[in-house]
Structures are given as C-alpha cells and as structure tokens.
Coordinates of C-alpha atoms and ligand atoms in Angstrom, one line a residue:
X1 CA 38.5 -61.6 15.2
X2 CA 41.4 -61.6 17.7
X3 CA 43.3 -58.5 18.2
X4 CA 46.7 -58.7 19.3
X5 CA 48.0 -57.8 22.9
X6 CA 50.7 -55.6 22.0
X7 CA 52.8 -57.7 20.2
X8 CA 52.3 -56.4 16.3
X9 CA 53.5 -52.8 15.5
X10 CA 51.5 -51.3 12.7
X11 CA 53.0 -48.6 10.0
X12 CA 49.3 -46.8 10.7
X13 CA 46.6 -47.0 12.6
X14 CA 42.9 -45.6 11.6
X15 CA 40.7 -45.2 14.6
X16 CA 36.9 -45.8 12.7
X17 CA 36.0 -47.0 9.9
X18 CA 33.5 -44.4 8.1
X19 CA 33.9 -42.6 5.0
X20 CA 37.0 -41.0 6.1
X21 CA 38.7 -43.4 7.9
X22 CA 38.4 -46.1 4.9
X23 CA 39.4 -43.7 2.5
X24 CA 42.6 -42.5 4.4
X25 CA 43.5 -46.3 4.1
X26 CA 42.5 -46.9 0.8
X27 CA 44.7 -43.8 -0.3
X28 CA 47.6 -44.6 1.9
X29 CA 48.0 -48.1 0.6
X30 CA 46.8 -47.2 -3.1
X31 CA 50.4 -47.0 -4.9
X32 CA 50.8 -50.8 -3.9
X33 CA 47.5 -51.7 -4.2
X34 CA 48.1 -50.9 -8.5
X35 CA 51.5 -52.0 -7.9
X36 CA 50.0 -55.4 -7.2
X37 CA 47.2 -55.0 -9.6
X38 CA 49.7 -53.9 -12.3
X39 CA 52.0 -57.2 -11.2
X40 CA 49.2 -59.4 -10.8
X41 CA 47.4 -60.8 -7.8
X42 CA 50.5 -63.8 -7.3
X43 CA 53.3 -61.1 -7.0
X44 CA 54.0 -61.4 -3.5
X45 CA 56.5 -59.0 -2.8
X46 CA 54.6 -56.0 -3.6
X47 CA 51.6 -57.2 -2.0
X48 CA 53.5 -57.1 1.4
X49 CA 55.5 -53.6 0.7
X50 CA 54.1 -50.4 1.6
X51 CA 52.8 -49.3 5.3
X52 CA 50.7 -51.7 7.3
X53 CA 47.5 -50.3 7.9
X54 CA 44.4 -51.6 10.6
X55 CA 41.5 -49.9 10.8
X56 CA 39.5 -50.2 14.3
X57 CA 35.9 -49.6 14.9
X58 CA 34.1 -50.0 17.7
X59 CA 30.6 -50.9 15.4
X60 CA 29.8 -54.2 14.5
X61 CA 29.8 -53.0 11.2
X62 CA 31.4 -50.4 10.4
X63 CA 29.6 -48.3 7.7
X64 CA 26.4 -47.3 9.4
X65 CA 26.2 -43.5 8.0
X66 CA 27.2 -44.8 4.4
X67 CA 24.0 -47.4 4.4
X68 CA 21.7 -44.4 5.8
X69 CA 23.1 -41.5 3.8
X70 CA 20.7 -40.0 0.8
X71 CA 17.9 -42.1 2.0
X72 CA 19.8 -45.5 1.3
X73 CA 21.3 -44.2 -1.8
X74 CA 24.4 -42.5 -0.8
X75 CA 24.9 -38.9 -2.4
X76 CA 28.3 -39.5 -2.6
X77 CA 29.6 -36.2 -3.9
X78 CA 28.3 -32.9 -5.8
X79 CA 29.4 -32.1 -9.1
X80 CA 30.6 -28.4 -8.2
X81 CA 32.3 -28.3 -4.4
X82 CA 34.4 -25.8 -3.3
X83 CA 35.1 -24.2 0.2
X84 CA 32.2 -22.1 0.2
X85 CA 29.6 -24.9 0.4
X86 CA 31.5 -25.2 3.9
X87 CA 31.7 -23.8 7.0
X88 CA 33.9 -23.8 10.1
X89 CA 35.3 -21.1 12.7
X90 CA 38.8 -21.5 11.0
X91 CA 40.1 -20.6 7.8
X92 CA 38.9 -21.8 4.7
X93 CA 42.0 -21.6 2.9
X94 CA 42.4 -24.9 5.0
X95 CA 39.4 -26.2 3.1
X96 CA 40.1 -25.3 -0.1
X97 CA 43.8 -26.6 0.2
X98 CA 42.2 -29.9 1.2
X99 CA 39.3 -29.8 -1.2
X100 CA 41.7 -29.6 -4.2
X101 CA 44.0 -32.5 -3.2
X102 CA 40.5 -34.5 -4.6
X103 CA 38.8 -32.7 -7.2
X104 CA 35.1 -33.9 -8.2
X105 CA 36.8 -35.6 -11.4
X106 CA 39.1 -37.7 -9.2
X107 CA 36.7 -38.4 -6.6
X108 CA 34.1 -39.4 -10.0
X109 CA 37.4 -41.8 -11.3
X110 CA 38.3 -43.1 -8.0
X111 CA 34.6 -44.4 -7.5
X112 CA 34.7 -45.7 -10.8
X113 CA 37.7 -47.4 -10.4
X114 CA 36.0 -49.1 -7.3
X115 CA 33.4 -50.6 -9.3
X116 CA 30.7 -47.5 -8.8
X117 CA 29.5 -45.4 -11.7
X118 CA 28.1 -42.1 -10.4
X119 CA 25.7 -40.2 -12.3
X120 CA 24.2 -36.1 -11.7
X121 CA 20.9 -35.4 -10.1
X122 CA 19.3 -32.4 -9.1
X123 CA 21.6 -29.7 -7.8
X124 CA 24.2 -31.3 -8.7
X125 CA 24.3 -34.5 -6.7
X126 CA 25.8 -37.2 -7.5
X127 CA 24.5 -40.9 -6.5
X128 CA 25.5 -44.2 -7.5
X129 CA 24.2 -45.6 -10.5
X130 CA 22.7 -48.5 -8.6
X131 CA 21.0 -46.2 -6.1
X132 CA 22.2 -48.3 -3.9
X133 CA 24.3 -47.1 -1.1
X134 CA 25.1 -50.1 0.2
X135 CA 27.0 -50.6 -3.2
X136 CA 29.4 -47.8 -1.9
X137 CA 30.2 -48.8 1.3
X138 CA 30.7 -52.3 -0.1
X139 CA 33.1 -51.3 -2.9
X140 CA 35.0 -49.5 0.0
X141 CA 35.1 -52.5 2.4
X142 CA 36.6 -54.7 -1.1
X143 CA 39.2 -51.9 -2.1
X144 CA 40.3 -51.9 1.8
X145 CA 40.3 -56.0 1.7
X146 CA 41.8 -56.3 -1.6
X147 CA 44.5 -53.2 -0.3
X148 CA 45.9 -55.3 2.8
X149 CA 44.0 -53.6 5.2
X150 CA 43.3 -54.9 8.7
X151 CA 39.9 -54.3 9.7
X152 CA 39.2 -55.0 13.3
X153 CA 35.4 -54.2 14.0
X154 CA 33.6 -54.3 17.6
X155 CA 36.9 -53.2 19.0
X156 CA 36.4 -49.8 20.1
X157 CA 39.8 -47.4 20.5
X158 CA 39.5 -46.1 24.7
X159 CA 42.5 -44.4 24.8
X160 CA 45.4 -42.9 22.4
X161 CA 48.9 -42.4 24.2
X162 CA 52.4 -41.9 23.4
X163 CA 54.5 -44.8 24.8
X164 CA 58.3 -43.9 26.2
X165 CA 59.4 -45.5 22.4
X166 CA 58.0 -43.4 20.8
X167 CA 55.0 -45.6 19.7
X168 CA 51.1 -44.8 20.0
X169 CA 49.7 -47.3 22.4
X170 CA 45.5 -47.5 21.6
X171 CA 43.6 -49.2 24.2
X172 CA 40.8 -51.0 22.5
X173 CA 38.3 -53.1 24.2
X174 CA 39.8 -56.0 23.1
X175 CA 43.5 -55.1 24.6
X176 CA 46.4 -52.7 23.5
X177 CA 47.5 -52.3 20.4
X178 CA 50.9 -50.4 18.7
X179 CA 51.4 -48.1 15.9
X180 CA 54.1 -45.4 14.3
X181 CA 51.1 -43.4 13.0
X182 CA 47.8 -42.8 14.1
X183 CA 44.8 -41.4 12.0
X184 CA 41.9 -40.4 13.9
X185 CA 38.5 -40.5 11.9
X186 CA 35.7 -41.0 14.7
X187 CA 33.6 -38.7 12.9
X188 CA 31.2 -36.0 15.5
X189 CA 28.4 -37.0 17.2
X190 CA 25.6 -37.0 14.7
X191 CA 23.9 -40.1 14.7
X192 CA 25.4 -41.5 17.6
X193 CA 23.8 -44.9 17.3
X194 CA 26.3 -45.2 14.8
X195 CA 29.2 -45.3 16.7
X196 CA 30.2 -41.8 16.5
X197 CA 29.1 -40.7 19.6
X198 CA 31.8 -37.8 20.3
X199 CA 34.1 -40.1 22.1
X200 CA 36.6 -38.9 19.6
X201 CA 37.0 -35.6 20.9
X202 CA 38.2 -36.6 24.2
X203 CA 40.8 -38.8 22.1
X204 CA 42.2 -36.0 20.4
X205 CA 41.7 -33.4 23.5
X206 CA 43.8 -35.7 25.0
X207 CA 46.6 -35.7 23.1
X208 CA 46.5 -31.8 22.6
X209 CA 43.6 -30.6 20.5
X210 CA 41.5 -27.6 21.1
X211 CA 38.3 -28.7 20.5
X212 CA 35.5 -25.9 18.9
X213 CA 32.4 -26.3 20.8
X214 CA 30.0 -28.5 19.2
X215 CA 26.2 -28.3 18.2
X216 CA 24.3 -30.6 15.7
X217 CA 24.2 -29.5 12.2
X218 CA 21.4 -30.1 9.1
X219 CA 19.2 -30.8 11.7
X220 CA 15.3 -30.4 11.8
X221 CA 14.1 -27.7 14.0
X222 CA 11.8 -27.6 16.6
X223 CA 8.8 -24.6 16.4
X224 CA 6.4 -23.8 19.3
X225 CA 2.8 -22.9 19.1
X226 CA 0.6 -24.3 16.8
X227 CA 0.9 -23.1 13.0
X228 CA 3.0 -26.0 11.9
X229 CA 0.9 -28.9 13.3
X230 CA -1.7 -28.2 10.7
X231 CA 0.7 -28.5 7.6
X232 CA 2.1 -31.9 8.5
X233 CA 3.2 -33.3 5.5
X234 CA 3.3 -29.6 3.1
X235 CA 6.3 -29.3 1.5
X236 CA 6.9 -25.7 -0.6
X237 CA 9.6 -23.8 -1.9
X238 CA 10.8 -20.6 0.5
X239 CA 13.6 -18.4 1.9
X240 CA 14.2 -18.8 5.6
X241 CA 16.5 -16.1 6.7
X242 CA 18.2 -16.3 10.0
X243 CA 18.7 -13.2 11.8
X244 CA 21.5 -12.9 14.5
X245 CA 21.9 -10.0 16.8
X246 CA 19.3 -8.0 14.9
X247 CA 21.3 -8.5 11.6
X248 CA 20.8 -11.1 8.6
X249 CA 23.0 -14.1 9.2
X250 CA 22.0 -16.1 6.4
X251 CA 19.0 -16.5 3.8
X252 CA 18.6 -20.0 2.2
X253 CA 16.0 -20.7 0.1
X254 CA 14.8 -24.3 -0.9
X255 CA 12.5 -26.6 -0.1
X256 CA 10.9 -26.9 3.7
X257 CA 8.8 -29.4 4.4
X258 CA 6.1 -28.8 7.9
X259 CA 5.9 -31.5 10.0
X260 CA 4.0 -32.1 13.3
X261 CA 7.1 -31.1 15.5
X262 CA 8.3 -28.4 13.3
X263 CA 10.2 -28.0 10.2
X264 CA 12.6 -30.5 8.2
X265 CA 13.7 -30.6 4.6
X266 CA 16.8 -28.7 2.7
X267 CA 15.9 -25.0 3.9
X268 CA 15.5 -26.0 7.7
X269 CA 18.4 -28.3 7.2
X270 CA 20.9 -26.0 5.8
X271 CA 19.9 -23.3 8.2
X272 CA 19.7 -25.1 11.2
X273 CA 23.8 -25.2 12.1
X274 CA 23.0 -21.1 12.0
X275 CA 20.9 -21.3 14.6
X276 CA 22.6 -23.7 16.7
X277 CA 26.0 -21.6 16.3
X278 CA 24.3 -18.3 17.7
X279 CA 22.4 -20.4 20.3
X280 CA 25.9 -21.9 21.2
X281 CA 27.1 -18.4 21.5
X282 CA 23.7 -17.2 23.4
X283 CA 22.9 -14.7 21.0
X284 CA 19.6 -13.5 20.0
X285 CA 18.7 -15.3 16.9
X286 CA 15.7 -15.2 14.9
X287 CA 13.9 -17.1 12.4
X288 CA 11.7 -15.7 9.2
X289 CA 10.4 -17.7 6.3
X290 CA 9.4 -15.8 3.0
X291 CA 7.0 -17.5 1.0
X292 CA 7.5 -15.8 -2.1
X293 CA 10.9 -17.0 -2.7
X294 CA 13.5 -14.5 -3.5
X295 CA 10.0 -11.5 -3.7
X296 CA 11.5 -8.2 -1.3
X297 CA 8.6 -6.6 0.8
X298 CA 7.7 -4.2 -2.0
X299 CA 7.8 -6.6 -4.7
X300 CA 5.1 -8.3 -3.3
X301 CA 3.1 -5.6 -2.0
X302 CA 3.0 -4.8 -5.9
X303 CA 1.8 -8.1 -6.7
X304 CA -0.8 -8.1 -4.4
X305 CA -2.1 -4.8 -5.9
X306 CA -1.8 -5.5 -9.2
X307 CA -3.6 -9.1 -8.9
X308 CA -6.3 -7.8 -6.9
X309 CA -6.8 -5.2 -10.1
X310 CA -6.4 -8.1 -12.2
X311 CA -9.1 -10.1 -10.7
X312 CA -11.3 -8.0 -8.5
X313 CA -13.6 -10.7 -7.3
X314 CA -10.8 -13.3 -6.2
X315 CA -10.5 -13.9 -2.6
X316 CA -7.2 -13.0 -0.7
X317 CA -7.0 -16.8 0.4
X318 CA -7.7 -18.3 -3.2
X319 CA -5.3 -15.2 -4.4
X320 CA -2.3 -17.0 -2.2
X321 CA -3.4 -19.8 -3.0
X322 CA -1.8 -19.7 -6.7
X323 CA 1.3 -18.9 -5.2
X324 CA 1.5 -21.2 -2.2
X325 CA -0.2 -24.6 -0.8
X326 CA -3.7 -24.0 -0.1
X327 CA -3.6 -25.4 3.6
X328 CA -0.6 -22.8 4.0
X329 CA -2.5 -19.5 2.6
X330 CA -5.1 -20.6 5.4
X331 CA -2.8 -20.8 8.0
X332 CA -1.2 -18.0 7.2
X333 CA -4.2 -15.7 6.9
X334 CA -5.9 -17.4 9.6
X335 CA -2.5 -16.7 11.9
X336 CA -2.3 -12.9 10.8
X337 CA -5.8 -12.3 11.5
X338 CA -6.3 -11.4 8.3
X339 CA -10.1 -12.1 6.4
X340 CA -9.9 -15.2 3.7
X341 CA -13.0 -14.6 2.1
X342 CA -13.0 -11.2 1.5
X343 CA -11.8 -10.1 -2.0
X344 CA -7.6 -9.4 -2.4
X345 CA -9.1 -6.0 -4.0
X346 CA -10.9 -5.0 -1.4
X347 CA -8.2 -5.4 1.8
X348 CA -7.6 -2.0 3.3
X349 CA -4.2 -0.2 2.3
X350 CA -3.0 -1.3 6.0
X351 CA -4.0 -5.3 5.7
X352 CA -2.4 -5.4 2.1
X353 CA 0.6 -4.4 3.5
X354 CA 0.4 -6.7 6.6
X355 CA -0.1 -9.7 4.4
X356 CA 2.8 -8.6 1.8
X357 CA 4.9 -8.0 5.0
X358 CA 3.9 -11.5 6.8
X359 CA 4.5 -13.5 3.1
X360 CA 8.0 -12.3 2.8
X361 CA 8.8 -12.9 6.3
X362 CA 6.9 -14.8 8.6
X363 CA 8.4 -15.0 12.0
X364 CA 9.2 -18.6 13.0
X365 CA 9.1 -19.4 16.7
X366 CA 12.0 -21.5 16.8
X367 CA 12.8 -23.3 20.0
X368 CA 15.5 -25.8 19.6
X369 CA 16.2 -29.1 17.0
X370 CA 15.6 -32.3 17.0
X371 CA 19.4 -32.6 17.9
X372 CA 22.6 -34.9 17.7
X373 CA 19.9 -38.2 17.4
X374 CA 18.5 -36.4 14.0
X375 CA 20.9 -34.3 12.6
X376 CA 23.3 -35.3 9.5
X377 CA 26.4 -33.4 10.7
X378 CA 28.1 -31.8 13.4
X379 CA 29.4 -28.7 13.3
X380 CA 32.5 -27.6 15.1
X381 CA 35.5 -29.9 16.6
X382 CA 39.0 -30.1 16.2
X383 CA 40.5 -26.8 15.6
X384 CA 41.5 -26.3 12.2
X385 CA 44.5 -24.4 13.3
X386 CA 46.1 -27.4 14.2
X387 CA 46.5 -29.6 11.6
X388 CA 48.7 -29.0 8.8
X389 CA 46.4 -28.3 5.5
X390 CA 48.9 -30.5 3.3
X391 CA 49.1 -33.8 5.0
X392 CA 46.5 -33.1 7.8
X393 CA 49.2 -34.1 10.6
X394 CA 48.8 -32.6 13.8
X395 CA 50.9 -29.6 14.9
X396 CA 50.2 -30.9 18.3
X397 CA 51.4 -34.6 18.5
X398 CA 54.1 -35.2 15.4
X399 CA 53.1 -38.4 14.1
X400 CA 49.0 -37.8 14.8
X401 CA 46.6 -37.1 11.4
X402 CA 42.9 -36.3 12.0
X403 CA 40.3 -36.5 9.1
X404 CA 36.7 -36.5 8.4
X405 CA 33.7 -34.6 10.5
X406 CA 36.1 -34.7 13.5
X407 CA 37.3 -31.6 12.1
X408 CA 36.0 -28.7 12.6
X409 CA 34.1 -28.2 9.2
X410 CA 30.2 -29.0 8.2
X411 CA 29.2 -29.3 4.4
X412 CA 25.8 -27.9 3.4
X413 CA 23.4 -30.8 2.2
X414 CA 23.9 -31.8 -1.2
X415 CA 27.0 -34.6 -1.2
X416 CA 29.7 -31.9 0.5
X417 CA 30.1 -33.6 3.7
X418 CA 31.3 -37.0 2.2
X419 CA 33.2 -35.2 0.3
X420 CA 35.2 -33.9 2.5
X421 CA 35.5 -37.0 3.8
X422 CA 36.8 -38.5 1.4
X423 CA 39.7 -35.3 -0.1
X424 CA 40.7 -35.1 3.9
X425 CA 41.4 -38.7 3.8
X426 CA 43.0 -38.4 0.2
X427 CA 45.3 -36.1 2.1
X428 CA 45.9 -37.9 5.3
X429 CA 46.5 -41.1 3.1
X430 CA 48.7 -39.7 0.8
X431 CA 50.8 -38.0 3.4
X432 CA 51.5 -41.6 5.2
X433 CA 51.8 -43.2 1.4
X434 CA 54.7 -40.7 0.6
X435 CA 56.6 -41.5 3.7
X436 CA 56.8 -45.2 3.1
X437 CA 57.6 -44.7 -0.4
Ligands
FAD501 C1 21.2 -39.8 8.2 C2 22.4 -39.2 7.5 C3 22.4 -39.1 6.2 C4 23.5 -38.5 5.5 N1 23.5 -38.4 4.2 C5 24.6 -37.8 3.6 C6 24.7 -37.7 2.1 O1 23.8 -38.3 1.4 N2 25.7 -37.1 1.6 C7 26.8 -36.6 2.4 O2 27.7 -36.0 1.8 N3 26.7 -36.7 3.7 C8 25.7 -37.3 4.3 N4 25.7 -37.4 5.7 C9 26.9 -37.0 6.4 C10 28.0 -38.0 6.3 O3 27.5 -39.3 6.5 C11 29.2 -37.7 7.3 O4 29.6 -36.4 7.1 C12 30.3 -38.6 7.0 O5 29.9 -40.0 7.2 C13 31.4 -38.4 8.0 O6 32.5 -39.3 7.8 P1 33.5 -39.7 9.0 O7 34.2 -40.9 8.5 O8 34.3 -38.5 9.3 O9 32.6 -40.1 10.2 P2 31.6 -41.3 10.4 O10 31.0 -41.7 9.1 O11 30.7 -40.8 11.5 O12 32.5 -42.5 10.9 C14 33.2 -42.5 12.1 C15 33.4 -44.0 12.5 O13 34.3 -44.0 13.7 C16 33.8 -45.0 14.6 N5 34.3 -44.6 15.9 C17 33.9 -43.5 16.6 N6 34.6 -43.5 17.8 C18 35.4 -44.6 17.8 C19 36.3 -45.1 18.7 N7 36.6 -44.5 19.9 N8 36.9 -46.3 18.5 C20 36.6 -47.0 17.3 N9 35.8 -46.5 16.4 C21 35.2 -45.3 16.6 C22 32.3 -45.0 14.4 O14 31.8 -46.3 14.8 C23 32.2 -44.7 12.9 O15 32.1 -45.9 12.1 C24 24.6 -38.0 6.3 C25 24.6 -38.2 7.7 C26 23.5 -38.8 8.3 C27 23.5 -39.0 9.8

C-alpha cells in the first residue's frame, strides 16, 4: 500500500490501529456509515460525506493485543464497569465522564451490530459468543472497511508536528503525510512486540503532554527464595494485601496461581500495578498473602482451636490441608518451622498462634515482575489533566485527541481495559463526528 507524499489532506488522522484507535474511527465515521446503510450500499453521495479518516500503524497487522487478549478469546467488556475498577493519578471524574459516554448496553449493541454476540462469564466478563477473538478484531477491521476508512499498516508515525498552515504533518516511514485532526492511540508499552512500544509518549510529549511516569501493570511478580518453586502449577484462592509505607495499600483476593519464577494469576495480577507504583515512587512496599480468604488473625486462631477440639488426633498439616492445597500446607509449615505430623490439638498456645498468624498473612518476598514483555497494561501516561473529559481533545495542542491506554488510566483484569478503550474512542470519535456534521 502506497502512502502519499504529502499531497492528500485527511479530515483525521488515527496514529494505531488497536482497540482504541479503530474504534475512534468507527465512531467518527458512524453517522454516515448508517447513513449509507440506511440509503443503500449504491448511494454515493453519502458514502463520500462525512470526515476522511486513515488510520496508521506501524504493525503488519494491526490487531495484535485483540488476537492475544483473554487467551484468544477476547474479554471484550464486563457487564458492571464503572470508574472504580480503574485507576490513574488524576481524577476519576475524568473516568466516569468518559465511561458513560459508552455504557455496557451500548458497548453489548454496538458489538452486536458488528456481527458479535457477547455473552456473561464468570465475574461478569463478557466474551464473544464464538470464543473467538479473532472474530472481534475482524468485525472491527469490516466496520472500519465498510466505514471508508484508510488503513495504512507497516507505516509507523515518527513524528507529529504542526505545520506553518495550520496542518499536522506525521512523518511515517513511508513519507509525510497531512491532517486537520490527529488522534493518537499508540496504546503504552505492554507487550511491545506488538507495536506499542512507548514510542507514543515521546509523540505526545512532544507536542506538549506531561507524561505520568510509567510502570507495567497486571503483571506477574517476581519472588526470591525458594517457597514458590515447589508449588509450580498450584493455583488457590487468597487475599494478597499490599502494604505501603507500613500502611495497607490494597487487599485483593482471587485466585493466585505459583509458578517456578513467582506468582501469576488475577490476585498477583491485579496487585501488581500496586507494587510497581510504590516501587516507582521508592517507597517501602510489602507483600502478604492470607490463605484463608477474607479469615482476620483471630478468626482463624479460633478455627484452629476449635478443629483441633473437633478432631484431636488430626495432624496440623492434614488439618490445612482441608482448607488449602496439600503441597501448600507443607510448604507453609515446612517454611514456618512449624511440626506437620504432630496433632493440630496438641501445638503449644505460641505455635497455634504462629501458624494462625503465618495463614492470614504470609510475607511474600517480592522482588520485581516479569515486566513491560508480560504485563497486560501499563499504568500511567498522558496526564489526565490535559485532555478535555468530553471530547478527549488536548488542552495542549487545539486540534490533538488522545485515546486508549496512552492515557493515564489502567483497568483491573476482567474486560475494563478494552473497555475503556473502546468509550475513550466513543468520545474521541464522536467529538470529530459532530464537527463535520
Ligand atoms: C496478553 C494481553 C491480554 C489482554 N487481555 C485483555 C482482555 O481480555 N480484556 C481487556 O479488557 N484487556 C486486555 N488486555 C489489555 C488491552 O489489550 C489493552 O488495554 C488495549 O488493547 C489497549 O488498546 P489501545 O488501542 O489503547 O492500545 P493497543 O491495543 O496497544 O494499540 C496501539 C496500536 O498502536 C500502534 N502504534 C504504536 N505506536 C505507533 C506509531 N508510532 N505509529 C504507528 N502505530 C503505532 C501499535 O502497533 C498498536 O497496534 C490484554 C493485554 C495483553 C497484553
């Protein structure tokens, strides 16, 4: 595909091609896109009306974190999302404003209207009826086609200026290129084999933008020492609490699954961008895992006493056992120094209460995550400040949107990240809809 050498001028140009970036065009060229539909395909005239729209990428094909996303099946959405399932060092009323410019309902019809049924999983998740997340991005890549939307892939945006006309001026790798709008969408830097690698920072620092520090986010974390190597493969249901400066930061509780570097799955995940963000902000930060989920230190004190009444002959580790893995009890016995064999009733006063103690929290010796290559989000990026909530146009560079992850906003696990995707590129899209209409 040939890209022009600044002879076209474009009504808007997206710079990438992810979930937000396809979505801002889909929404900005919507109204004619049913126009046309409404007309039927041979009506010409409103075919060509509306803002022109060209979406770069610099991937191949575009799409990459769609096809990956939910293990290959895309959790789209969630069907509850509001701005506390986010965070970000700005305001929230910024992400609650943007939120409700898509609710769930819309986002459900909108995907529907595409050609993909959603349905509900666990906690709320919603995935495409196919399973099939390459049914989502390819439903996006038809309604951008069928919308009169240039896509140029492999051509990868350099530089963003403002020529002396007024005009953007983006220099791809495959030669300038003019628009009256510019979207950026680059996404952060998780998963940079993707193409977003973080080069969209320096686009938007560049023309103005305070960028919030960034550090990877629903990442798996890294432990040292050697309790974790033995419960490869274990998966069980805890709290991990993160403590920051001595005080509770957080408590998330949800599956974490042990692996031979560390710990993964939605507790590590969720509480990971914790951890980074005091890190980033060298604070002393702390990890603990309770494996009695949501049992307080005197809670299970008492149910250690009261089974080892119960059942006087059991042994402490097949007394655990019942309540957690097997291989985990050992290790955790094993780890306190604390006898296995011996009855639960028979444990001095002092032991019972060291075991109650190391059950509801268990210090993790956290040292770091598997980072940007392995994480699902970034969290941080363009301050939050300087967009406008209701169009997502720059206060810095009139003329400028920015949508997607490149903000500075990470969604827990569970669908909330493409989410906001897709309502910040609702806004974005409608914004540069209205002002060709
Ligand atoms: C393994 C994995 C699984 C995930 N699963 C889920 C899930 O199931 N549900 C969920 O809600 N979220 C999930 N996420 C998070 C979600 O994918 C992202 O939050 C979302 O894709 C962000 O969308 P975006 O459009 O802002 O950025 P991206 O999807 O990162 O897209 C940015 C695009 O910009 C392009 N680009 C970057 N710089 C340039 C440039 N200079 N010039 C041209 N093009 C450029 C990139 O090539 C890329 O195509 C997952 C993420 C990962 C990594």
């Amino acid at each position: 595909m040939s890209l022009p050498h600044a002879i076209d001028v474009d009504d808007v140009a997206i710079v990438g091609a992810g979930a937000a970036g396809l979505a801002t065009a889909i929404f900005a060229r919507q109204p004619w896109r049913r126009a046309r539909a409404a007309a039927g395909q041979e009506d010409a005239s409103t075919a060509v009306a509306g803002p022109t729209v060209r979406l770069f990428d610099g991937a191949r094909k575009p799409g990459a974190k769609i096809l990956v996303s939910g293990g290959s099946r895309c959790n789209v959405s969630n069907v509850a999302v509001s701005e506390r399932d986010f965070w970000t060092s700005g305001s929230h009323a910024v992400i609650r404003r943007v939120l409700r410019a898509l609710p769930v309902p819309m986002t459900i019809a909108w995907f529907r209207e595409m050609g993909v049924t959603l349905h509900e999983e666990e906690f709320g998740k919603l995935f495409p009826d196919s399973n099939r997340a390459r049914d989502v991005l390819e439903a996006l890549l038809r309604t951008a086609t069928d919308s009169g939307i240039r896509l140029c892939v492999d051509a990868r945006v350099l530089a963003v200026r403002r020529s002396p006309d007024g005009l953007f001026v983006l220099e791809t790798n495959r030669g300038d290129h003019r628009a009256r709008k510019v979207v950026l969408a680059t996404g952060g830097r998780a998963l940079p084999r993707s193409g977003s690698d973080g080069g969209g920072y320096e686009l938007a620092a560049a023309l103005g933008h305070r960028i919030v520090p960034t550090t990877p986010a629903l990442v798996p974390l890294l432990l040292d020492g050697r309790f974790h190597t033995r419960l490869s493969g274990v998966s069980q249901v805890v709290d991990l609490a993160v403590w920051v400066g001595g005080r509770l930061a957080i408590r998330v509780s949800g599956p974490l699954l042990w692996t031979h570097f560390g710990i993964s799955g939605p507790a590590a995940l969720n509480a990971s961008r914790h951890i980074e963000r005091a890190r980033l902000e060298q604070r002393q930060v702390r990890v603990t895992v309770g494996f009695l989920p949501g049992l307080t230190f005197e809670r299970a004190d008492a149910r250690l006493t009261s089974c080892g009444t119960d059942r006087p002959k059991l042994s402490t580790a097949a007394a655990l056992a019942q309540w957690l893995p097997g291989s985990v009890a050992d290790a955790l016995l094993e780890a306190a120094e604390l006898p296995s064999t011996l009855p639960l009733a028979r444990l001095t006063r002092v032991d019972r209460r060291r075991l109650a103690h190391a059950l509801v929290e268990w210090e993790l010796p956290v040292t770091g995550s598997r980072g940007y290559t392995f994480a699902e989000a970034t969290a941080g990026g363009v301050d939050l400040s300087e967009v406008d909530p209701a169009t997502l146009e720059s206060r810095r560079c009139h003329g400028l949107y920015l949508v997607g992850e490149l903000l500075d906003v990470d969604g827990r696990l569970g669908g909330f990240n493409f989410q906001w995707a897709w309502a910040s590129g609702r806004v974005a899209g409608a914004a540069l809809a209205q002002e060709r209409s």
